[in-house]
CSV table of C-alpha atoms in Angstrom, one decimal:
chain,number,residue,atom,x,y,z
A,1,MET,CA,98.1,150.5,74.8
A,2,LYS,CA,94.6,152.4,73.5
A,3,ARG,CA,94.1,153.2,76.7
A,4,ALA,CA,97.6,154.8,77.0
A,5,LEU,CA,97.5,156.6,74.2
A,6,GLU,CA,93.6,158.2,75.6
A,7,LEU,CA,95.4,159.3,78.3
A,8,ALA,CA,98.6,160.6,76.9
A,9,GLU,CA,96.2,162.8,74.8
A,10,LYS,CA,94.7,164.8,78.1
A,11,GLY,CA,98.1,166.4,78.3
A,12,ARG,CA,98.0,168.3,75.1
A,13,GLY,CA,98.9,171.9,74.8
A,14,ARG,CA,100.6,171.3,78.4
A,15,THR,CA,103.9,169.0,78.2
A,16,SER,CA,105.8,170.7,75.7
A,17,PRO,CA,108.9,170.6,75.2
A,18,ASN,CA,108.0,167.1,76.6
A,19,PRO,CA,106.2,164.8,74.4
A,20,LEU,CA,102.8,163.7,75.3
A,21,VAL,CA,103.0,160.3,77.5
A,22,GLY,CA,100.3,158.2,79.0
A,23,ALA,CA,100.8,154.7,81.0
A,24,VAL,CA,98.8,151.6,82.4
A,25,VAL,CA,99.2,149.0,85.3
A,26,VAL,CA,97.6,146.0,84.2
A,27,ARG,CA,97.8,142.4,86.3
A,28,LYS,CA,96.1,139.7,85.9
A,29,GLY,CA,94.3,141.0,82.5
A,30,LYS,CA,92.9,143.8,84.8
A,31,PHE,CA,93.7,147.4,85.4
A,32,VAL,CA,95.3,148.2,87.9
A,33,SER,CA,96.1,151.8,87.9
A,34,GLN,CA,96.9,154.7,84.9
A,35,GLY,CA,98.4,158.2,84.6
A,36,TYR,CA,99.8,160.3,82.2
A,37,HIS,CA,102.2,163.4,82.0
A,38,ALA,CA,100.0,166.1,82.8
A,39,SER,CA,102.2,169.0,82.4
A,40,PHE,CA,105.9,169.9,81.8
A,41,GLY,CA,108.0,169.8,84.8
A,42,GLY,CA,105.3,167.6,86.6
A,43,PRO,CA,105.8,163.8,87.1
A,44,HIS,CA,105.6,161.4,84.1
A,45,ALA,CA,103.2,159.1,83.3
A,46,GLU,CA,104.9,155.9,84.4
A,47,ALA,CA,105.3,157.8,88.0
A,48,VAL,CA,102.2,158.6,88.4
A,49,ALA,CA,101.0,155.1,87.2
A,50,LEU,CA,103.4,153.3,89.8
A,51,ARG,CA,102.7,155.7,92.6
A,52,ARG,CA,98.8,154.8,92.3
A,53,ALA,CA,99.6,150.8,91.8
A,54,GLY,CA,101.9,150.6,94.7
A,55,ALA,CA,102.7,147.3,95.9
A,56,ARG,CA,100.6,145.8,93.1
A,57,ALA,CA,103.2,146.9,90.7
A,58,LYS,CA,105.4,143.8,91.6
A,59,GLY,CA,104.9,140.8,88.7
A,60,ALA,CA,102.4,143.0,86.9
A,61,ALA,CA,103.0,144.8,83.4
A,62,LEU,CA,103.2,148.4,82.5
A,63,TYR,CA,102.0,149.7,79.5
A,64,VAL,CA,103.5,152.9,78.1
A,65,THR,CA,103.3,154.6,75.1
A,66,LEU,CA,106.8,155.9,74.7
A,67,GLU,CA,110.1,154.8,75.8
A,68,PRO,CA,110.6,156.0,79.7
A,69,CYS,CA,113.5,158.1,79.8
A,70,ALA,CA,116.7,157.6,81.7
A,71,THR,CA,118.3,160.8,82.2
A,72,TRP,CA,117.6,163.9,84.8
A,73,GLY,CA,115.8,166.5,83.8
A,74,LYS,CA,112.8,168.5,86.1
A,75,THR,CA,112.2,165.1,87.3
A,76,ALA,CA,114.3,161.4,88.0
A,77,PRO,CA,114.7,159.0,85.1
A,78,CYS,CA,111.6,157.0,84.7
A,79,VAL,CA,113.5,153.9,83.8
A,80,ASP,CA,114.9,153.7,87.4
A,81,ALA,CA,111.2,154.0,89.0
A,82,VAL,CA,110.0,151.4,87.0
A,83,ILE,CA,112.8,148.8,87.8
A,84,GLN,CA,112.3,149.6,91.6
A,85,SER,CA,108.4,148.7,91.2
A,86,GLY,CA,109.4,145.0,90.3
A,87,VAL,CA,107.2,145.3,86.9
A,88,ALA,CA,108.1,142.2,85.6
A,89,LYS,CA,107.3,143.2,82.0
A,90,VAL,CA,107.2,146.5,80.0
A,91,VAL,CA,105.2,147.0,76.5
A,92,ILE,CA,106.6,150.0,75.1
A,93,GLY,CA,104.9,152.1,72.1
A,94,SER,CA,107.6,153.5,70.7
A,95,ARG,CA,111.4,153.9,71.4
A,96,ASP,CA,112.3,157.8,72.7
A,97,PRO,CA,114.0,159.6,69.4
A,98,ASN,CA,115.7,162.0,72.1
A,99,PRO,CA,119.0,160.7,72.2
A,100,ARG,CA,119.9,161.4,75.3
A,101,ASN,CA,117.2,158.5,76.1
A,102,HIS,CA,116.9,156.5,73.0
A,103,LYS,CA,116.9,153.1,73.4
A,104,ILE,CA,119.2,153.6,77.0
A,105,GLY,CA,115.7,152.7,79.3
A,106,ILE,CA,115.2,149.8,77.3
A,107,GLN,CA,118.6,148.8,77.7
A,108,LYS,CA,118.5,149.1,81.1
A,109,LEU,CA,115.2,147.2,82.0
A,110,ARG,CA,116.3,144.1,80.2
A,111,GLN,CA,119.8,144.2,81.7
A,112,ALA,CA,117.3,144.4,85.2
A,113,GLY,CA,115.8,141.4,84.1
A,114,ILE,CA,112.6,143.0,82.7
A,115,ARG,CA,110.7,141.4,79.7
A,116,VAL,CA,110.3,144.1,77.6
A,117,LYS,CA,108.6,144.3,74.2
A,118,VAL,CA,108.6,147.5,71.7
A,119,GLY,CA,106.5,148.8,68.8
A,120,VAL,CA,102.8,148.3,69.9
A,121,LEU,CA,100.8,150.7,68.1
A,122,ARG,CA,104.2,152.3,67.4
A,123,ARG,CA,102.4,154.3,64.2
A,124,ASP,CA,99.8,155.4,66.6
A,125,VAL,CA,102.2,157.0,69.1
A,126,GLU,CA,104.4,158.7,66.6
A,127,THR,CA,101.4,160.0,65.2
A,128,GLN,CA,100.5,161.6,68.6
A,129,ASN,CA,103.7,163.1,69.0
A,130,ARG,CA,104.4,164.1,65.4
A,131,ASP,CA,105.8,167.4,66.8
A,132,PHE,CA,108.0,166.1,69.4
A,133,PHE,CA,109.8,163.3,67.4
A,134,LYS,CA,109.8,165.9,64.1
A,135,ARG,CA,112.1,168.2,66.3
A,136,MET,CA,114.1,165.4,67.7
A,137,THR,CA,115.0,163.9,64.4
A,138,THR,CA,115.7,166.8,62.2
A,139,GLY,CA,116.1,169.7,64.6
A,140,PHE,CA,113.3,171.8,63.4
A,141,PRO,CA,109.9,172.3,64.6
A,142,PHE,CA,106.8,170.6,63.0
A,143,VAL,CA,105.3,173.8,61.1
A,144,VAL,CA,101.9,174.5,60.5
A,145,LEU,CA,101.0,177.1,57.9
A,146,LYS,CA,96.9,178.3,58.7
A,147,MET,CA,95.2,180.6,56.5
A,148,ALA,CA,91.7,182.3,56.6
A,149,GLN,CA,90.9,183.5,53.0
A,150,SER,CA,87.2,184.2,50.6
A,151,LEU,CA,86.8,181.9,48.2
A,152,ASP,CA,88.3,184.1,45.8
A,153,GLY,CA,91.7,183.9,48.0
A,154,LYS,CA,91.3,187.0,49.4
A,155,ILE,CA,92.8,187.5,52.6
A,156,ALA,CA,92.0,191.0,52.9
A,157,THR,CA,90.0,193.9,50.8
A,158,ARG,CA,92.1,196.1,48.7
A,159,LYS,CA,92.2,198.8,51.6
A,160,GLY,CA,93.4,196.2,53.9
A,161,GLU,CA,90.5,195.5,55.9
A,162,SER,CA,90.2,191.7,57.4
A,163,ARG,CA,88.5,191.4,60.0
A,164,TRP,CA,86.3,189.4,60.1
A,165,ILE,CA,86.8,187.1,57.0
A,166,SER,CA,86.0,184.1,58.5
A,167,SER,CA,83.0,182.7,60.9
A,168,PRO,CA,83.2,182.7,64.7
A,169,GLU,CA,83.6,179.2,64.7
A,170,SER,CA,87.2,179.3,62.3
A,171,ARG,CA,88.0,181.8,64.7
A,172,ARG,CA,87.5,179.6,67.7
A,173,LEU,CA,89.2,176.7,65.8
A,174,VAL,CA,92.2,179.2,65.5
A,175,HIS,CA,92.7,179.6,69.1
A,176,ARG,CA,92.4,176.0,69.5
A,177,LEU,CA,95.2,175.6,67.1
A,178,ARG,CA,97.0,178.9,68.6
A,179,ALA,CA,96.6,176.4,72.3
A,180,GLN,CA,98.1,173.7,70.9
A,181,ALA,CA,101.4,175.8,69.4
A,182,ASP,CA,104.4,176.6,71.3
A,183,ALA,CA,104.6,179.7,69.1
A,184,VAL,CA,102.6,181.6,67.0
A,185,LEU,CA,104.8,183.5,63.7
A,186,VAL,CA,103.7,186.0,61.6
A,187,GLY,CA,105.1,188.7,59.6
A,188,LYS,CA,105.6,192.5,59.9
A,189,ASN,CA,103.1,193.5,57.6
A,190,THR,CA,100.4,191.5,59.2
A,191,ALA,CA,101.9,192.9,63.1
A,192,LEU,CA,101.7,196.2,61.9
A,193,GLN,CA,98.1,196.5,59.8
A,194,ASP,CA,96.5,193.8,61.7
A,195,ASN,CA,98.2,194.6,65.3
A,196,PRO,CA,97.3,190.7,66.3
A,197,ARG,CA,97.8,190.1,70.2
A,198,LEU,CA,97.9,186.3,68.9
A,199,GLN,CA,96.6,184.9,72.0
A,200,ALA,CA,95.0,181.5,72.6
A,201,VAL,CA,91.4,181.7,74.5
A,202,LYS,CA,93.1,180.4,77.8
A,203,LYS,CA,95.9,183.3,78.3
A,204,GLY,CA,99.1,182.1,79.8
A,205,GLU,CA,102.6,182.1,78.9
A,206,LYS,CA,102.0,180.1,75.9
A,207,PRO,CA,102.3,180.4,72.9
A,208,TRP,CA,105.2,182.6,72.2
A,209,ARG,CA,105.0,185.0,69.7
A,210,VAL,CA,107.3,185.2,67.1
A,211,VAL,CA,107.6,188.1,64.5
A,212,LEU,CA,109.8,188.6,61.7
A,213,ASP,CA,110.7,192.2,61.7
A,214,PRO,CA,114.7,192.4,59.9
A,215,GLN,CA,114.9,196.2,61.0
A,216,LYS,CA,112.6,196.4,64.2
A,217,GLU,CA,109.7,198.4,62.8
A,218,ILE,CA,106.9,197.4,65.1
A,219,GLY,CA,106.2,200.1,67.6
A,220,PRO,CA,106.4,199.4,71.7
A,221,LYS,CA,102.8,199.7,72.0
A,222,ALA,CA,101.6,196.8,69.6
A,223,ARG,CA,99.4,194.4,71.0
A,224,LEU,CA,102.0,191.6,70.3
A,225,PHE,CA,104.1,193.0,73.3
A,226,GLU,CA,100.9,193.1,75.8
A,227,GLY,CA,100.5,189.8,78.5
A,228,PRO,CA,102.7,187.9,79.7
A,229,GLN,CA,103.8,185.9,76.6
A,230,LEU,CA,107.5,186.2,75.2
A,231,THR,CA,108.1,188.1,72.1
A,232,PHE,CA,111.0,187.1,69.8
A,233,ILE,CA,111.2,189.7,67.2
A,234,ALA,CA,113.6,188.1,64.1
A,235,VAL,CA,116.2,190.5,63.4
A,236,SER,CA,119.1,190.9,60.5
A,237,GLU,CA,122.4,190.2,61.9
A,238,LYS,CA,123.5,192.8,59.8
A,239,LYS,CA,121.4,195.3,60.9
A,240,LEU,CA,121.7,194.3,64.5
A,241,PRO,CA,123.9,196.9,66.1
A,242,GLN,CA,121.4,199.6,64.7
A,243,VAL,CA,118.4,197.6,65.9
A,244,ALA,CA,119.7,196.7,69.6
A,245,ARG,CA,120.0,200.6,69.9
A,246,LYS,CA,115.8,200.9,69.7
A,247,PRO,CA,113.7,200.7,72.8
A,248,GLN,CA,112.5,197.2,73.9
A,249,ASN,CA,111.3,195.9,77.4
A,250,GLY,CA,112.0,192.8,78.9
A,251,SER,CA,108.7,190.6,77.2
A,252,ARG,CA,110.8,190.7,73.7
A,253,ILE,CA,113.8,189.5,73.3
A,254,LEU,CA,115.9,189.9,69.8
A,255,LEU,CA,116.9,187.2,67.3
A,256,PRO,CA,119.2,187.7,65.2
A,257,VAL,CA,119.0,185.9,61.8
A,258,PRO,CA,121.3,185.6,58.4
A,259,GLU,CA,119.5,187.6,56.0
A,260,ARG,CA,119.9,186.8,52.1
A,261,LYS,CA,118.9,188.7,49.5
A,262,GLY,CA,117.1,191.1,51.7
A,263,GLU,CA,114.9,188.3,53.3
A,264,LEU,CA,115.7,186.5,56.8
A,265,GLU,CA,116.7,183.1,56.3
A,266,LEU,CA,113.9,181.1,57.9
A,267,LYS,CA,116.3,177.7,58.4
A,268,PRO,CA,118.2,179.0,60.8
A,269,LEU,CA,115.3,180.7,62.6
A,270,LEU,CA,113.7,177.5,62.7
A,271,ARG,CA,116.1,176.0,64.4
A,272,ARG,CA,117.1,178.4,66.8
A,273,LEU,CA,113.2,178.2,67.9
A,274,ALA,CA,113.8,174.2,68.1
A,275,SER,CA,116.6,174.8,70.3
A,276,LEU,CA,114.5,176.8,72.7
A,277,GLY,CA,112.1,174.0,73.0
A,278,VAL,CA,109.3,175.0,70.0
A,279,ASN,CA,108.0,171.5,69.0
A,280,GLN,CA,105.4,173.0,66.9
A,281,LEU,CA,105.2,176.6,65.1
A,282,LEU,CA,101.9,178.2,63.7
A,283,VAL,CA,102.4,180.6,60.8
A,284,GLU,CA,99.7,182.9,60.9
A,285,GLY,CA,101.8,185.4,58.0
A,286,GLY,CA,99.9,186.9,55.2
A,287,GLY,CA,101.1,186.1,51.4
A,288,GLU,CA,104.3,186.8,51.5
A,289,VAL,CA,105.1,185.0,54.6
A,290,ALA,CA,103.1,181.7,53.7
A,291,TRP,CA,105.1,181.8,50.2
A,292,SER,CA,108.6,182.1,51.9
A,293,PHE,CA,107.7,178.9,54.2
A,294,LEU,CA,106.3,176.8,51.0
A,295,ARG,CA,109.3,177.8,48.8
A,296,GLU,CA,111.5,176.8,51.1
A,297,GLY,CA,109.7,173.5,51.7
A,298,LEU,CA,109.1,174.1,55.5
A,299,VAL,CA,105.4,173.5,55.9
A,300,ASP,CA,104.3,170.3,57.0
A,301,GLU,CA,100.8,170.8,57.9
A,302,LEU,CA,98.4,173.4,55.7
A,303,ILE,CA,95.1,174.5,56.8
A,304,TRP,CA,93.4,176.5,54.9
A,305,ILE,CA,89.8,177.9,56.2
A,306,VAL,CA,87.7,179.2,53.2
A,307,ALA,CA,84.6,181.5,54.2
A,308,ALA,CA,81.4,182.1,52.2
A,309,LYS,CA,82.6,185.2,51.0
A,310,ILE,CA,83.8,186.7,47.5
A,311,ILE,CA,85.8,190.0,47.9
A,312,GLY,CA,87.5,190.6,44.4
A,313,GLY,CA,90.1,193.0,43.7
A,314,ARG,CA,93.0,193.4,41.8
A,315,GLU,CA,95.0,194.9,44.8
A,316,ALA,CA,93.5,192.9,47.3
A,317,LYS,CA,95.7,190.7,49.3
A,318,THR,CA,95.7,187.1,48.4
A,319,SER,CA,96.5,183.5,50.6
A,320,VAL,CA,100.0,183.3,48.8
A,321,GLU,CA,102.0,185.8,47.3
A,322,GLY,CA,105.8,186.2,46.7
A,323,GLU,CA,107.4,185.5,43.3
A,324,GLY,CA,105.1,183.1,42.7
A,325,ILE,CA,105.9,179.6,40.2
A,326,GLU,CA,106.9,180.3,36.1
A,327,ARG,CA,105.4,177.0,35.6
A,328,LEU,CA,102.5,174.5,36.5
A,329,SER,CA,104.7,171.9,36.3
A,330,GLN,CA,106.2,173.6,39.5
A,331,ALA,CA,102.9,173.7,41.8
A,332,PHE,CA,103.4,172.6,45.2
A,333,GLY,CA,101.7,169.3,45.6
A,334,ILE,CA,99.2,168.8,48.2
A,335,ARG,CA,97.7,165.5,49.8
A,336,TRP,CA,94.3,166.1,51.4
A,337,GLU,CA,94.0,164.4,55.3
A,338,ARG,CA,90.8,166.4,55.7
A,339,VAL,CA,87.5,168.2,54.8
A,340,TYR,CA,84.9,169.2,56.8
A,341,PRO,CA,82.3,172.3,57.7
A,342,LEU,CA,82.7,174.7,60.6
A,343,GLY,CA,80.2,177.1,60.9
A,344,SER,CA,79.6,178.9,57.0
A,345,ASP,CA,83.0,178.0,56.4
A,346,TRP,CA,85.0,175.0,55.0
A,347,VAL,CA,88.4,173.9,56.8
A,348,PHE,CA,91.4,171.9,53.9
A,349,VAL,CA,94.0,170.0,55.8
A,350,ALA,CA,96.6,168.9,54.1
A,351,ARG,CA,100.0,168.2,53.7
A,352,ARG,CA,102.7,168.8,51.4
A,353,SER,CA,103.5,165.9,48.7
A,354,GLU,CA,105.9,165.5,46.2
A,355,ASN,CA,105.1,166.6,42.7
């Protein structure tokens, strides 16, 4: 199962909205074949491993990180291929949280007379697929809030200059984070002031870009609209008739979102993104956006890059703004997961914890 997990990891950044899955065929204690889900739309891990095993799969054991799928999608159900292969035993890391497949594949295997063992390295499998499990069990994407700031908490100078606060090594980390995400979100102010492309180093159709722009104020020449990636503009449902009349091209898609007290409601937006297959959302917005996500309890992981710089200034933007809390007892608690140096910076990785 450890080998299957290693194999599954090779598909990271290319399988979404599907999960990462690895599979190994073992016969009489020896490895026969292996496979992993390499990209969305391509053959699944079990199919690859069994095809490579051929007749040697008969009577062997199949180790797979996730329960074999039982429904048609881009490919045929894996459980059918497993049964037809003649394997005698299937060892599964975790049940599939997708309601379309949950426990169905296991039931079919047992009905076919195949021995099934479930739960081997289950936590490792669920950790590896944390984004997929979050979307399937809650209807929300896994949200990563990334921020790059100076030692004194500034994300720009008092005149708005923000390039570059972090080191080249940290900027390369951000590109890797984008490559692993399905979508990257920023607020209107970040889009207008920084004019980012929000692309990963390996340019492609992902990550999608999402911008909070209630009245569609961002101009058509913004770099957010360059390249093959889709850009979703979250606009106010109340103002949809007005904003829909403004010019747009095929790379931009309007996402009407409910508005409350002048702000877009984030939970309906996240549900919409999850329904489109977004497993992980990387939030790169400014201090106002960071506050909104933290206030609503929507952040699953925080990645804070702290640069060896001091900027100062009462009017300089800080990493988390909004109205803020009134009492220290209301502060958002965090639980450290990793802290490490990167170039001249430090990177802090944390999760929200209960106060």
